[in-house]
CSV table of C-alpha atoms in Angstrom, one decimal:
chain,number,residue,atom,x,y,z
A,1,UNK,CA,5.3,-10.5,-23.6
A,2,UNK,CA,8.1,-10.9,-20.9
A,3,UNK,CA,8.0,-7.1,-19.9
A,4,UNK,CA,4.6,-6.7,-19.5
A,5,UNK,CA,4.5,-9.6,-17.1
A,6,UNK,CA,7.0,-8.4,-15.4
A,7,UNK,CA,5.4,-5.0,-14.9
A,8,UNK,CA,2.2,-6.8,-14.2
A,9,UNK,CA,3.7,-9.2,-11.3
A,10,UNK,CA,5.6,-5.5,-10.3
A,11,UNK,CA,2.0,-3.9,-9.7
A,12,UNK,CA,0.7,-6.8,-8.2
A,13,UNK,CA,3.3,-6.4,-5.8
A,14,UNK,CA,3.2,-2.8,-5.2
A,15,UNK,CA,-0.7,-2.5,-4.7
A,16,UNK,CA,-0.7,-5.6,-1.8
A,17,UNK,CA,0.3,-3.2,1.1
A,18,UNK,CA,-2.3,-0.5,0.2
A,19,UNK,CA,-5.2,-3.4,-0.3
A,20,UNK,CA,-3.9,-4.7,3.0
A,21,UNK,CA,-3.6,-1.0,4.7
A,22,UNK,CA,-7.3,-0.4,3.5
A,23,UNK,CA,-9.3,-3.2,4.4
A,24,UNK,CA,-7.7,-2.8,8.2
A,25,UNK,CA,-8.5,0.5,8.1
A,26,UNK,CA,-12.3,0.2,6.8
A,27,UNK,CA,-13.1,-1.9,9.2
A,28,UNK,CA,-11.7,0.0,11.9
A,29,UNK,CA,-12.9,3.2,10.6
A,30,UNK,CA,-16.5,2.2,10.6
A,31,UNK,CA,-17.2,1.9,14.3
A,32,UNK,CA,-14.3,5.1,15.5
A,33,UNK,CA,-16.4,7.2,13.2
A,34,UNK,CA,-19.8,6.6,13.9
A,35,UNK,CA,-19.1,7.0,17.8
A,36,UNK,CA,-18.6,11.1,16.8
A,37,UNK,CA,-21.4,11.2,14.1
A,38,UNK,CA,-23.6,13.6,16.7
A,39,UNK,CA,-20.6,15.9,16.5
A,40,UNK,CA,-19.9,17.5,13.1
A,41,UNK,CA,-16.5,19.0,14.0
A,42,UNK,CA,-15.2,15.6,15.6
A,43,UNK,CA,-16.3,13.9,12.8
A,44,UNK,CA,-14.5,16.0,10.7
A,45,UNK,CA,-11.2,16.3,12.8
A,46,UNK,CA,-11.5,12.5,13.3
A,47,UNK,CA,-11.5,11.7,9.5
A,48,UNK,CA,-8.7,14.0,8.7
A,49,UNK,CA,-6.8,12.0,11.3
A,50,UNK,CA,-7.8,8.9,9.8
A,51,UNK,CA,-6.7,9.7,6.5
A,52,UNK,CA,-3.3,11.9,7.4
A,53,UNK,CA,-2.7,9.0,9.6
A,54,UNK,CA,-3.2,6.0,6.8
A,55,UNK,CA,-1.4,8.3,4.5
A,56,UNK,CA,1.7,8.2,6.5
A,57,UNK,CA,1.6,4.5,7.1
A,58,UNK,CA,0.7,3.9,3.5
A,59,UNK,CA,4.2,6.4,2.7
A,60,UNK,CA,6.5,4.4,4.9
A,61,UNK,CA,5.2,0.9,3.5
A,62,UNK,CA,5.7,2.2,-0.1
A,63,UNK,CA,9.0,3.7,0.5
A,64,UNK,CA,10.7,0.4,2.3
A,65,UNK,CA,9.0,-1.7,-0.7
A,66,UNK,CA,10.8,0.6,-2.8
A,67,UNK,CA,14.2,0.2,-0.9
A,68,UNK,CA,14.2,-3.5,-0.7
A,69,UNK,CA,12.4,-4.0,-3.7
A,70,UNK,CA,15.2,-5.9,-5.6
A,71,UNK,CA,15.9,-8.6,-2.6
A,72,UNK,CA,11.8,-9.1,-2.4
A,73,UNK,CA,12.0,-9.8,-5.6
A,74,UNK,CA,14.5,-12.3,-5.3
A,75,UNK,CA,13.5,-14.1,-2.7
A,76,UNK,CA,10.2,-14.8,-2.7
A,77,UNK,CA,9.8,-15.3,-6.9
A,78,UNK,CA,13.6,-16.2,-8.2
A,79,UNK,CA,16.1,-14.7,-10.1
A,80,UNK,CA,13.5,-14.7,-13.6
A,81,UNK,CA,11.3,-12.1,-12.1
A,82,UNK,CA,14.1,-9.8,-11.3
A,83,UNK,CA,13.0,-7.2,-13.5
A,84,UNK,CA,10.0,-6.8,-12.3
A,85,UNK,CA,11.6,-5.1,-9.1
A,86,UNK,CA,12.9,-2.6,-11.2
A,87,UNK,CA,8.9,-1.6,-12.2
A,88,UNK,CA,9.0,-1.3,-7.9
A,89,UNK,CA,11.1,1.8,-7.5
């Protein structure tokens, strides 16, 4: 039906930054933490960096998606997908 591929192309839309966000951060994460796997307590404090750190990024991404979710829409699939920014916000 139209609706469901609307929210379909919506979630396909949505779930592209955090794909992107986590295959950068997998392969950098790899080699930071490995360097401090001798040291418990810097592997520890270097994970919860890592994560608080993608977290945030992966906050501000989602929330400017959000905000200019109706012009992304719009400009990059035309005006018969426009419903599927409102699945974005």
């Amino acid at each position: 039906t139209n609706t469901l591929g609307q929210y379909y192309k919506a979630d396909e839309i949505a779930a592209l930054p955090s794909q992107q966000l986590s295959g950068l951060v997998s392969k950098v994460s790899l080699p930071l933490l490995s360097a401090l796997q001798s040291d418990l307590e810097a592997l520890k404090r270097g994970f919860a960096n890592l994560v608080s750190k993608t977290m945030f990024i992966s906050f501000l991404v989602m929330f400017n998606l959000m905000a200019i979710s109706k012009s992304l829409v719009l400009t990059t699939m035309g005006d018969k997908w426009e419903e599927a920014s409102h699945y974005l916000i």
